[in-house]
Amino acid sequence: MSKGIFDNKSPDSVEGVLERITFYNEENGFLIGKLKGTEGKEEIAVVGKAPKVQCGETLLLTGSWTMHPKHGKQFSFEKFESKLPSSAYGVRKYLASGLIHGIGKTYAKKIVDHFGADTLRIISEESARLREIEGIGSMRAKSIKQAWEEQKAVREVMMFLQTYGVTDALCLRLVRKYGNEAKTILESDPYRIIREVKGIGFKTADRIALNLGLASNGPPRIDAGILHVLQDCEDQGHTHFERREVALQAIELLEANSDEVENRIDALLSQGEIVPSKSDWIQLPTTFRAEHTLARSLTLVNHGKSSLPSILIDKALEWAQGKAGFQFAQMQDEALRQALSSKVSILTGGPGTGKTTILRALVSILRAKKTKILLAAPTGRAAKRMSESTRHFAQTVHRLLKFDPSQGGFSMNEQNPLVCDYLIMDESSMLDTRLASALVRALPSNAHLLLVGDADQLPSVGSGNVLKDLIECNLLPVTRLEVTFRQADDSGIVGLAHSILSGKASPPSPLEPHSALPRTHDVHFIRAETPEECVRVVCDLYKRVLPKTFGVNPKNDLQVLAPLHRGVGGIGNLNDQIRDAINPNGATHIMGSLLFREGDKVIQTRNNYDKDVFNGDLGIISKVDNLNGILEIDFDNRLVKYERMEVTDLQPAYAITVHKSQGSEYPVVIFPLLKQHFMMLQRNLVYTGLTRAKKKVVFVGDPAAYAMAIRNNKTLSRETDLIRKFQQEFEPTQTPNR
């Protein structure tokens, strides 16, 4: 055995250079590798948890020798220390690992041959000297320096957080947020990261804080716990919360006494960190402002003078019917009259009830009158669909309101209002309180507003239940469309959707085998009672059956919608299995726990206003450039480049949650439903997933799970304060619903 491994070490520890990584689990940091001394040739096998180590690093491992039945003698370590390589050999190995974008095996050899063991110091302190190497110019030298500083910060944070169960992806977010100051901020104010970094929860920050010696009953911890409870309630969709319930949850979470918690709630109220709503209920200040602004702005628009020219409604409807080539049904006629005569109104109805006909006619009338019309939807796909159906330009709310990153808000507001006479907002069930508030406050008081949506769909992902609240407040005119104009047989998507709402729907007769899908139906049910069987069937449908039987393009025409993220039947595993089935050999890019391949279908998970890419946008990876750490994504024929730290905003999208699908439509939907999804088995979830399909939907799973969902119409109610605030702002005179 090489002396380099054992010099000055006890029998329970070894030291050497990490020569090779045989296996590495990105989720928990479990490593199987080969270690050898800096001068020696003999290697030993090592196994244990060592998050974010790279070939070339010098490791000091503490543990014990074990004998593996297949692989023989190996060192199983429980603790490790890592330091940057100090020898030329170690530095070359370290750089050749691909850790620093811009340096591969070739340049690693050139640089180390030139600078020797001093290479890392040169990169860190004198990066301009890299231009001494043939082929490295000023831009490449700058890029190498930047990548080096970035990976140092990531490495430092990961080493610090290795015992706290923080994933690589979250570590990358911390570094992206705080840069080189990430570790300092974690040590000085660990509770800060809860508020500022998405994905870091109270429990993780609390473990760090208590390990650092912060008092368990100190104000910083109790305040963080109270605010965490409030934020957790918001994450469940609520906008305000009963004080007593918040206190009880905080006491349980913190294991604190009631007086300490109540005193800190009073302190947070006095500091404005939380605000009162109605008696003995509290809110976060941003949510209070959003609800109040929405209520006030709606009232101003509803009571404002109209900027529309005079419209003879009877003649306008007659003209629109002539243009459409058919006579409108009674409810369609009434809906158009209401939309033309009201300042603020609501149009709601399920699929096939004629909403598109109404919107097309309304837009035609308004255009003929040369009015300024704006059409908006929450997602890019919904806006595109709206534009196609009305033959008028539509855009997302975020693009309409022009987000300004420098100010952290929208450019369009009450001081800089939208220029329009009439705004039509589609898919309004997706509007959360804050986005709805931003939209309405940007409307001039003389404009008209029509909110269009399906109140039976899932509520918004963000907090609030805006469309439902505005329908139930009985202050605005509401037209409910119930007659189905798009006829379908009993097995059709539209017919099944309306049956589901009535609670009478039974699944289509389960098919066996799944390869025998009849061409004459647009709804199918394939029995698969175990999660493993369900995943196998979904993959086969995706890769073989549906493309072969119906000629669909898997990446463009198929979308798997699942209720949950985790578990065998969750979107995480479904994405892994589908990718391995249809795209096993694409060029691979690994970022933390995320794996992407060239050709993969991906989804954006947060709004990026600089790139003009928004939460829910789907794209295809067109290029993987591992040398420079760049992914190129094709979003509807628009190529967008993602640098290394931006990749964490992407997720695989062969399968997405039903919630993520809202506002979108897909030619074909595959919908796994299992008893393991019981927490999410609700009628409106099945209804929402079903109505995302334009041509065909294939349920895969247990018929009993489907039946459970249809029977469960007890959706979790959301506690909101919008109705009360709107009633306070509104004039006593009320307009009855229609």
XYZ file of C-alpha atoms in Angstrom:
738
model
C 0.000 0.000 0.000
C 1.303 3.463 -0.823
C 2.881 5.363 2.013
C 1.134 8.532 0.851
C -2.116 7.135 2.135
C -0.994 6.202 5.597
C 1.743 8.660 6.506
C 1.258 9.842 10.117
C -2.255 8.453 10.252
C -3.921 6.085 12.673
C -5.276 2.741 11.462
C -8.745 4.334 11.503
C -7.938 7.096 9.017
C -6.513 7.405 5.525
C -5.373 10.350 3.443
C -4.822 10.694 -0.252
C -5.939 12.144 -3.547
C -9.388 11.227 -4.855
C -8.409 9.495 -8.071
C -11.749 8.302 -9.391
C -15.470 8.590 -8.534
C -17.133 5.273 -9.312
C -20.576 6.266 -8.021
C -22.063 9.430 -6.560
C -25.620 10.045 -5.313
C -26.461 13.722 -5.821
C -29.335 13.575 -3.319
C -27.435 12.397 -0.239
C -23.762 12.738 -1.203
C -22.996 8.987 -0.985
C -19.669 8.283 -2.686
C -17.871 5.194 -3.956
C -14.416 6.098 -5.162
C -10.718 5.341 -5.424
C -8.098 7.063 -3.284
C -4.322 7.061 -3.722
C -1.315 8.887 -2.389
C 0.124 11.802 -4.238
C 3.212 9.840 -5.141
C 1.939 6.277 -5.049
C 0.289 4.123 -7.658
C -1.735 1.743 -5.496
C -5.390 2.638 -4.969
C -7.884 1.786 -2.243
C -11.670 1.723 -2.457
C -13.482 4.190 -0.202
C -17.224 4.461 0.554
C -19.184 7.022 2.563
C -20.952 10.394 2.417
C -18.825 13.223 1.026
C -20.967 15.913 -0.577
C -19.566 17.788 -3.559
C -16.016 16.430 -3.671
C -14.098 16.298 -6.935
C -11.336 14.167 -8.355
C -7.986 15.698 -7.438
C -9.008 16.844 -3.951
C -6.993 15.617 -0.992
C -9.268 13.792 1.460
C -8.651 12.860 5.083
C -11.126 10.093 5.875
C -11.993 8.669 9.296
C -13.738 5.324 9.580
C -12.890 1.621 9.465
C -11.791 -1.125 7.094
C -14.491 -3.491 5.837
C -14.624 -6.506 3.527
C -17.204 -6.362 0.729
C -18.324 -9.817 -0.485
C -17.940 -8.806 -4.128
C -15.500 -5.901 -4.241
C -13.154 -6.949 -1.468
C -11.331 -4.705 1.021
C -12.511 -1.124 1.271
C -12.390 1.803 3.678
C -15.814 2.853 4.980
C -15.608 6.432 6.280
C -17.946 8.332 8.588
C -16.135 11.662 8.627
C -14.087 13.458 6.036
C -12.017 16.573 5.596
C -11.266 17.979 2.210
C -8.632 20.383 1.025
C -7.726 21.683 -2.361
C -4.929 19.792 -4.110
C -1.418 21.032 -3.460
C 0.589 18.886 -5.878
C 0.760 19.367 -9.627
C -0.692 15.896 -10.063
C -3.676 16.669 -7.813
C -4.297 20.065 -9.442
C -4.263 18.511 -12.920
C -6.700 15.822 -11.810
C -8.888 18.427 -10.133
C -9.117 20.722 -13.146
C -9.553 17.846 -15.611
C -12.709 16.738 -13.747
C -14.673 19.455 -15.572
C -15.408 21.314 -12.361
C -14.420 24.670 -13.841
C -16.242 25.478 -17.026
C -13.787 26.448 -19.728
C -11.154 23.950 -18.578
C -11.216 20.386 -19.860
C -8.504 17.723 -19.877
C -6.488 19.456 -22.613
C -6.379 22.874 -20.986
C -5.900 21.360 -17.521
C -2.673 19.758 -18.758
C -1.502 22.940 -20.529
C -2.171 25.170 -17.533
C -0.607 22.845 -14.938
C 2.407 22.134 -17.162
C 2.958 25.911 -17.252
C 2.172 26.925 -13.655
C 2.689 23.659 -11.764
C 1.441 23.380 -8.178
C 0.883 27.158 -8.123
C -1.971 26.868 -10.674
C -4.918 27.383 -8.319
C -3.360 30.496 -6.785
C -2.746 31.883 -10.275
C -6.386 31.345 -11.261
C -7.600 32.935 -8.034
C -5.207 35.890 -7.725
C -3.563 36.455 -11.102
C -6.084 35.147 -13.633
C -4.802 37.536 -16.329
C -1.685 35.364 -16.521
C -3.810 32.562 -17.970
C -3.348 34.355 -21.285
C 0.208 33.042 -21.232
C -1.336 29.730 -22.281
C -1.806 29.280 -26.012
C -5.504 29.358 -26.902
C -6.647 31.330 -23.816
C -7.634 34.922 -24.540
C -8.901 37.633 -22.224
C -12.567 36.533 -22.436
C -11.734 32.886 -21.703
C -9.446 33.891 -18.835
C -12.198 36.046 -17.348
C -14.701 33.201 -17.725
C -12.339 30.733 -16.005
C -11.805 33.174 -13.133
C -15.565 33.674 -12.726
C -16.253 29.925 -12.797
C -13.490 29.351 -10.228
C -14.931 31.901 -7.798
C -18.400 30.462 -8.278
C -17.375 26.880 -7.579
C -15.361 27.995 -4.524
C -18.464 29.635 -3.087
C -20.605 26.597 -3.903
C -18.034 24.237 -2.395
C -17.746 26.312 0.771
C -21.518 26.415 1.249
C -21.912 22.712 0.516
C -19.219 21.773 3.004
C -20.907 23.955 5.604
C -24.368 22.507 4.880
C -23.395 18.863 4.373
C -24.828 17.811 7.751
C -28.123 19.616 7.297
C -29.591 17.644 4.408
C -29.566 20.602 2.014
C -29.590 19.435 -1.608
C -27.039 20.563 -4.168
C -29.716 22.487 -6.059
C -30.595 24.539 -2.952
C -26.915 25.212 -2.282
C -26.649 26.579 -5.802
C -29.635 28.846 -5.146
C -27.955 30.181 -2.009
C -24.810 30.974 -3.941
C -26.792 32.576 -6.756
C -28.570 34.776 -4.206
C -25.645 35.751 -2.001
C -22.508 34.983 -4.035
C -19.311 34.719 -2.013
C -21.151 36.024 1.071
C -23.370 32.930 1.301
C -21.472 31.201 4.119
C -21.102 34.448 6.102
C -24.840 35.133 5.892
C -25.658 31.567 6.914
C -23.488 31.904 9.989
C -24.703 35.365 11.024
C -28.448 35.139 10.309
C -29.566 31.663 9.234
C -33.282 32.539 9.569
C -32.869 35.159 6.865
C -32.596 32.501 4.164
C -36.160 31.302 4.857
C -37.551 34.606 3.592
C -35.144 35.138 0.736
C -34.360 31.732 -0.800
C -37.172 29.575 -2.149
C -36.897 25.968 -1.027
C -35.121 26.597 2.289
C -37.554 25.870 5.076
C -37.670 26.737 8.739
C -36.478 23.323 9.919
C -33.256 23.481 7.912
C -32.487 27.049 8.991
C -33.394 26.145 12.569
C -30.939 23.221 12.643
C -28.193 25.552 11.447
C -29.104 28.234 13.998
C -29.245 25.848 16.963
C -25.946 24.244 15.893
C -24.412 27.712 15.846
C -25.584 28.265 19.408
C -28.514 30.652 18.909
C -30.941 30.633 21.842
C -33.914 28.312 21.414
C -36.234 30.814 23.122
C -34.687 33.955 21.643
C -36.804 36.453 19.670
C -35.084 35.685 16.318
C -36.074 32.002 16.521
C -39.620 32.578 17.808
C -40.233 35.322 15.230
C -38.968 33.044 12.459
C -41.230 30.244 13.685
C -44.332 32.461 13.738
C -43.606 33.836 10.265
C -42.966 30.298 9.029
C -46.406 29.196 10.239
C -47.986 32.164 8.461
C -46.068 31.467 5.250
C -46.959 27.784 5.432
C -50.635 28.749 5.643
C -50.197 30.970 2.590
C -48.528 28.118 0.736
C -51.735 26.160 1.356
C -53.707 28.929 -0.363
C -54.976 30.957 2.615
C -54.537 34.725 2.852
C -55.367 35.330 6.511
C -55.266 33.208 9.624
C -56.861 32.988 13.028
C -54.386 34.291 15.608
C -55.156 31.523 18.098
C -54.421 28.816 15.504
C -51.164 30.498 14.449
C -50.042 30.630 18.087
C -50.869 26.954 18.684
C -48.947 25.857 15.573
C -45.957 28.028 16.519
C -45.921 26.638 20.081
C -45.869 23.090 18.716
C -43.214 23.875 16.115
C -40.893 25.713 18.493
C -41.644 23.748 21.653
C -42.009 27.136 23.306
C -44.425 28.316 25.981
C -47.548 30.228 25.055
C -46.506 33.501 26.733
C -43.292 33.676 24.683
C -45.167 33.123 21.432
C -48.035 35.503 22.236
C -45.567 38.224 23.256
C -43.689 37.866 19.978
C -46.941 37.966 17.961
C -47.721 41.278 19.705
C -44.194 42.490 18.934
C -44.475 41.508 15.264
C -47.827 43.299 15.047
C -46.344 46.468 16.544
C -43.378 46.255 14.126
C -45.646 45.775 11.120
C -44.149 42.367 10.308
C -47.716 41.026 10.490
C -50.981 42.996 10.346
C -54.524 42.447 11.643
C -57.369 41.617 9.259
C -60.733 41.024 10.895
C -61.101 40.532 14.642
C -58.455 38.122 16.007
C -57.213 37.255 12.505
C -53.812 38.219 11.116
C -52.102 38.522 7.719
C -48.723 39.019 6.198
C -48.417 42.698 5.140
C -47.860 41.984 1.428
C -51.020 39.899 1.277
C -53.032 42.495 3.203
C -51.951 45.169 0.721
C -52.742 42.918 -2.245
C -56.290 42.156 -1.058
C -56.960 45.769 -0.096
C -55.582 47.118 -3.390
C -57.566 44.578 -5.406
C -60.816 45.479 -3.605
C -60.204 49.227 -3.964
C -59.128 49.029 -7.619
C -62.090 46.843 -8.616
C -64.439 49.336 -6.968
C -62.833 52.279 -8.797
C -63.083 50.533 -12.165
C -66.646 49.338 -11.539
C -67.856 52.830 -10.588
C -65.764 54.736 -13.120
C -67.125 56.310 -16.279
C -66.917 54.252 -19.467
C -64.521 55.157 -22.271
C -66.424 52.981 -24.764
C -68.258 54.737 -27.580
C -72.013 54.379 -27.713
C -72.946 50.812 -28.689
C -76.468 49.840 -29.774
C -76.353 46.381 -28.265
C -79.225 44.852 -30.255
C -77.711 45.920 -33.557
C -74.215 44.923 -32.431
C -75.373 41.408 -31.573
C -77.246 41.087 -34.864
C -74.107 42.163 -36.721
C -71.911 39.743 -34.731
C -74.271 36.831 -35.468
C -74.126 37.621 -39.160
C -70.372 37.689 -39.019
C -70.289 34.358 -37.127
C -72.759 32.735 -39.541
C -75.119 31.384 -36.894
C -77.526 32.601 -34.244
C -76.314 32.778 -30.666
C -77.998 30.725 -27.962
C -79.912 32.565 -25.262
C -77.126 32.350 -22.647
C -74.547 33.474 -25.181
C -76.747 36.426 -26.088
C -77.147 37.323 -22.407
C -73.413 36.973 -21.771
C -72.586 39.394 -24.583
C -75.155 41.915 -23.387
C -73.734 41.730 -19.887
C -70.149 42.123 -21.080
C -71.023 45.179 -23.194
C -73.143 46.937 -20.568
C -71.117 46.273 -17.367
C -67.907 47.946 -16.265
C -66.724 44.790 -14.462
C -68.314 41.397 -15.113
C -67.564 37.682 -14.889
C -68.115 34.904 -17.424
C -67.748 31.355 -16.138
C -68.404 27.924 -17.580
C -66.848 24.565 -18.337
C -65.521 23.173 -21.637
C -67.822 23.294 -24.618
C -70.231 25.840 -23.108
C -69.542 28.549 -25.683
C -67.029 30.870 -23.956
C -64.863 31.044 -27.091
C -67.843 32.042 -29.276
C -68.712 34.840 -26.852
C -65.155 36.171 -26.691
C -64.742 36.100 -30.467
C -68.006 38.015 -30.923
C -67.141 40.508 -28.174
C -63.718 41.214 -29.671
C -65.265 41.639 -33.142
C -67.787 44.191 -31.851
C -65.168 46.150 -29.903
C -62.751 46.181 -32.852
C -65.489 47.398 -35.169
C -65.982 50.298 -32.748
C -62.209 50.986 -32.915
C -61.735 50.601 -29.193
C -58.429 49.743 -27.550
C -58.724 46.086 -26.503
C -56.236 44.148 -24.379
C -56.370 40.369 -24.037
C -54.419 38.568 -21.317
C -53.976 35.139 -19.757
C -51.809 33.808 -16.908
C -49.609 31.554 -19.097
C -48.000 31.759 -22.504
C -49.903 28.738 -23.770
C -53.230 30.145 -22.604
C -52.436 33.506 -24.229
C -51.523 31.808 -27.500
C -54.754 29.798 -27.458
C -56.756 32.952 -26.702
C -55.096 34.793 -29.570
C -55.879 31.979 -32.017
C -59.538 31.718 -30.970
C -60.292 35.480 -30.978
C -57.951 36.399 -33.880
C -56.617 39.222 -31.709
C -53.246 39.580 -30.018
C -53.127 38.220 -26.476
C -50.253 38.140 -23.999
C -49.398 36.953 -20.521
C -50.204 39.151 -17.550
C -46.490 39.476 -16.770
C -45.685 40.774 -20.246
C -48.709 43.046 -20.210
C -47.697 44.657 -16.919
C -43.967 44.832 -17.849
C -42.034 43.580 -14.885
C -39.037 45.784 -14.002
C -36.275 43.727 -12.309
C -34.499 46.845 -11.087
C -37.560 47.861 -9.061
C -38.760 44.356 -8.230
C -42.253 45.100 -9.492
C -44.413 45.839 -12.516
C -43.931 49.029 -14.521
C -47.648 49.347 -15.206
C -49.592 50.523 -12.152
C -52.004 53.259 -11.040
C -49.343 55.926 -11.729
C -48.560 54.413 -15.121
C -51.827 52.736 -16.174
C -52.493 50.545 -19.171
C -53.843 52.256 -22.264
C -57.076 50.430 -22.942
C -60.848 50.671 -23.103
C -61.538 47.003 -22.471
C -59.469 44.234 -20.848
C -60.458 40.572 -21.205
C -58.725 38.257 -18.756
C -58.927 34.549 -19.599
C -58.262 31.598 -17.256
C -59.033 33.840 -14.288
C -59.217 30.887 -11.887
C -55.411 30.881 -12.057
C -55.085 34.439 -10.748
C -53.759 34.531 -7.210
C -54.388 37.545 -5.008
C -51.125 39.360 -5.727
C -51.224 38.971 -9.490
C -54.903 39.934 -9.644
C -54.148 42.995 -7.543
C -51.289 44.049 -9.821
C -53.488 43.611 -12.888
C -56.523 45.555 -11.691
C -54.526 48.398 -10.148
C -52.974 49.002 -13.591
C -56.411 49.461 -15.196
C -57.617 53.032 -15.806
C -60.914 53.700 -14.037
C -62.721 54.298 -17.366
C -61.838 50.833 -18.706
C -64.062 47.744 -18.746
C -62.963 44.391 -17.330
C -64.254 40.918 -18.174
C -62.956 38.030 -16.074
C -63.335 34.691 -17.859
C -62.694 31.331 -16.266
C -63.913 27.959 -15.104
C -64.747 28.216 -11.412
C -64.796 24.400 -11.120
C -61.091 24.049 -11.889
C -58.387 23.911 -9.268
C -57.739 27.263 -7.605
C -54.576 29.268 -8.187
C -51.217 27.879 -7.115
C -50.566 31.096 -5.192
C -52.655 32.180 -2.213
C -56.226 33.352 -2.594
C -59.296 32.223 -4.502
C -59.999 35.359 -6.497
C -62.463 34.158 -9.131
C -64.504 32.126 -6.648
C -64.558 34.995 -4.119
C -65.689 37.545 -6.718
C -68.468 35.221 -7.880
C -69.657 34.552 -4.334
C -69.507 38.149 -3.109
C -72.692 38.937 -5.086
C -71.446 42.411 -5.991
C -70.567 41.856 -9.653
C -72.712 40.573 -12.536
C -71.921 36.906 -13.268
C -72.984 34.893 -16.308
C -72.838 31.134 -15.796
C -72.758 29.024 -18.944
C -74.128 25.547 -18.408
C -75.438 24.371 -21.786
C -72.915 22.298 -23.735
C -72.607 23.360 -27.381
C -69.646 21.176 -28.226
C -71.462 17.866 -28.467
C -69.726 14.628 -27.571
C -70.783 11.082 -26.858
C -70.796 9.693 -23.352
C -67.140 8.682 -23.590
C -66.029 12.053 -24.879
C -63.923 14.549 -22.980
C -66.613 17.234 -22.771
C -69.358 14.819 -21.799
C -67.185 13.185 -19.144
C -66.144 16.570 -17.753
C -69.736 17.592 -17.116
C -70.538 14.179 -15.652
C -67.603 14.524 -13.270
C -68.936 17.851 -12.011
C -72.250 16.195 -11.250
C -70.461 13.406 -9.368
C -72.004 10.739 -11.597
C -69.065 9.781 -13.747
C -67.763 6.245 -13.863
C -64.479 5.528 -15.613
C -64.612 4.031 -19.086
C -64.310 0.260 -19.053
C -60.678 -0.600 -18.282
C -58.733 -1.877 -21.267
C -56.488 -4.904 -21.293
C -53.995 -5.009 -22.896
C -53.112 -1.322 -23.032
C -51.782 -1.620 -26.556
C -55.320 -2.145 -27.874
C -56.605 1.434 -27.750
C -59.695 1.902 -29.943
C -59.415 4.740 -32.445
C -63.085 5.677 -32.100
C -62.966 7.028 -28.546
C -61.209 10.010 -27.012
C -61.207 8.814 -23.374
C -59.580 5.547 -22.288
C -58.883 3.852 -18.974
C -56.082 1.312 -18.570
C -55.976 -0.734 -15.384
C -52.659 -0.655 -13.505
C -53.130 -1.163 -9.786
C -49.512 -0.965 -8.574
C -47.296 2.100 -8.963
C -44.623 0.043 -10.717
C -47.084 -1.321 -13.284
C -48.548 2.151 -13.772
C -45.135 3.644 -14.575
C -44.330 0.797 -16.973
C -47.617 1.308 -18.856
C -47.198 5.100 -18.977
C -43.707 4.725 -20.475
C -44.928 2.266 -23.096
C -47.852 4.511 -24.014
C -45.500 7.470 -24.311
C -42.788 5.748 -26.331
C -44.650 3.216 -28.470
C -48.420 2.798 -28.277
C -49.744 6.340 -28.755
C -47.212 7.357 -31.454
C -47.832 4.106 -33.343
C -51.629 4.007 -32.986
C -52.464 7.683 -33.404
C -49.355 9.136 -35.040
C -48.665 11.627 -32.252
C -45.278 13.214 -31.606
C -44.296 12.280 -28.020
C -42.520 15.516 -27.085
C -44.920 17.906 -28.818
C -48.285 16.180 -28.491
C -48.119 14.128 -25.280
C -48.218 15.363 -21.712
C -48.256 13.229 -18.570
C -50.167 14.854 -15.693
C -49.796 13.390 -12.210
C -51.235 14.428 -8.832
C -48.003 14.296 -6.806
C -44.268 14.995 -7.004
C -42.949 12.111 -4.921
C -43.278 8.359 -4.871
C -43.015 5.737 -7.575
C -46.035 7.210 -9.373
C -44.942 10.826 -8.805
C -43.588 13.146 -11.482
C -40.000 12.778 -10.289
C -39.804 9.064 -11.024
C -42.061 9.335 -14.082
C -39.707 11.878 -15.631
C -36.673 9.692 -14.964
C -38.308 6.595 -16.450
C -39.789 8.317 -19.514
C -36.480 10.056 -20.253
C -34.593 6.762 -20.059
C -37.194 5.206 -22.356
C -37.250 7.811 -25.130
C -34.006 9.755 -24.737
C -31.347 7.472 -23.230
C -28.340 8.683 -25.182
C -28.567 12.478 -25.358
C -25.596 14.579 -24.286
C -25.943 14.869 -20.503
C -25.638 17.888 -18.210
C -25.664 17.408 -14.432
C -26.261 20.302 -12.073
C -26.505 19.267 -8.441
C -29.281 16.680 -8.265
C -30.652 17.759 -11.659
C -29.912 15.748 -14.785
C -30.707 17.004 -18.277
C -30.110 15.515 -21.694
C -30.050 17.129 -25.092
C -33.555 16.624 -26.489
C -35.231 16.583 -23.058
C -38.550 18.316 -22.512
C -38.240 20.884 -19.670
C -40.408 23.387 -17.816
C -39.463 26.779 -16.373
C -40.254 26.916 -12.642
C -40.025 30.645 -11.950
C -40.481 33.880 -13.840
C -37.330 35.159 -15.533
C -38.125 38.576 -16.911
C -34.663 39.124 -18.357
C -35.008 36.037 -20.540
C -38.719 36.622 -21.212
C -39.420 33.111 -19.915
C -42.093 32.491 -17.303
C -43.207 29.910 -14.785
C -44.861 27.039 -16.657
C -43.267 27.642 -20.075
C -42.309 24.370 -21.811
C -39.242 23.916 -23.980
C -36.867 21.368 -25.510
C -33.128 21.268 -24.770
C -31.553 21.869 -28.169
C -27.901 21.985 -27.099
C -25.743 20.911 -24.143
C -22.417 22.745 -23.839
C -20.679 21.232 -20.808
C -17.397 23.005 -21.535
C -18.987 26.402 -20.886
C -21.778 25.127 -18.625
C -24.573 26.289 -20.943
C -27.890 24.750 -21.940
C -29.770 26.074 -24.965
C -33.555 25.702 -24.723
C -36.017 25.958 -27.606
C -39.193 27.710 -26.392
C -41.593 27.635 -29.355
C -38.801 28.252 -31.891
C -37.110 30.862 -29.679
C -33.664 29.804 -28.431
C -32.769 30.831 -24.872
C -29.366 30.201 -23.250
C -29.109 29.127 -19.615
C -25.849 29.500 -17.749
C -24.782 27.117 -15.010
C -26.459 28.883 -12.090
C -29.704 29.421 -14.038
C -30.245 25.744 -14.767
C -31.828 25.257 -11.318
C -34.879 27.119 -12.676
C -35.579 24.181 -15.001
C -37.194 20.819 -14.310
C -37.839 17.809 -16.560
C -41.327 18.063 -18.064
C -42.275 14.758 -19.625
C -44.521 14.609 -16.553
C -45.819 17.649 -14.648
C -48.370 18.137 -11.880
C -51.999 18.878 -12.679
C -51.562 22.221 -10.925
C -48.732 23.138 -13.314
C -50.934 22.298 -16.295
C -53.565 24.948 -15.560
C -54.037 27.377 -18.402
C -52.565 24.934 -20.923
C -54.004 22.462 -23.387
C -52.314 19.437 -24.919
C -53.408 17.237 -27.819
C -53.087 14.069 -25.705
C -52.938 13.684 -21.915
C -51.806 10.607 -19.979
C -53.188 10.765 -16.448
C -51.945 8.245 -13.827
C -54.342 7.780 -10.895
C -53.428 5.526 -7.974
C -54.589 4.960 -4.432
C -51.123 6.147 -3.377
C -52.267 9.595 -4.588
C -55.053 9.593 -1.983
C -54.065 12.957 -0.496
C -54.802 14.637 -3.833
C -57.706 12.534 -5.076
C -60.329 15.233 -5.511
C -63.031 15.804 -8.086
C -61.718 19.152 -9.276
C -58.229 17.676 -9.772
C -59.551 14.986 -12.149
C -61.772 17.572 -13.843
C -58.858 19.972 -14.355
C -56.541 17.265 -15.712
C -59.216 15.888 -18.044
C -60.048 19.287 -19.521
C -56.390 19.944 -20.411
C -56.743 17.363 -23.228
C -57.909 18.619 -26.632
C -58.194 15.306 -28.472
C -57.567 12.348 -26.199
C -56.976 11.428 -22.549
C -55.720 8.088 -21.262
C -56.183 7.354 -17.558
C -53.751 4.780 -16.200
C -54.275 3.333 -12.769
C -56.767 1.918 -10.333
C -60.497 2.415 -11.087
C -61.054 2.559 -7.322
C -58.747 5.590 -7.116
C -60.742 7.286 -9.884
C -63.989 6.577 -7.995
C -62.482 7.947 -4.759
C -61.584 11.189 -6.515
C -65.022 11.683 -8.105
C -66.765 11.072 -4.767
C -64.511 13.573 -3.014
C -65.960 16.991 -3.688
C -64.693 18.364 -0.387
C -61.908 20.519 -1.697
C -59.854 22.248 0.927
C -61.485 25.586 1.581
C -59.276 28.659 1.535
C -59.534 31.298 4.209
C -59.463 34.667 2.469
C -60.470 38.200 3.367
C -61.144 39.553 -0.122
C -64.953 39.416 0.077
C -65.033 41.413 3.335
C -62.594 44.014 2.012
C -64.487 44.309 -1.280
C -67.795 44.770 0.550
C -66.226 47.547 2.618
C -64.996 49.365 -0.499
C -68.112 48.813 -2.615
C -71.177 51.064 -2.625
C -74.215 49.684 -0.794
C -76.044 49.228 -4.092
C -75.444 45.708 -5.313
C -75.826 44.186 -8.744
C -77.435 40.719 -8.612
C -75.829 37.757 -10.313
C -77.308 36.439 -13.491
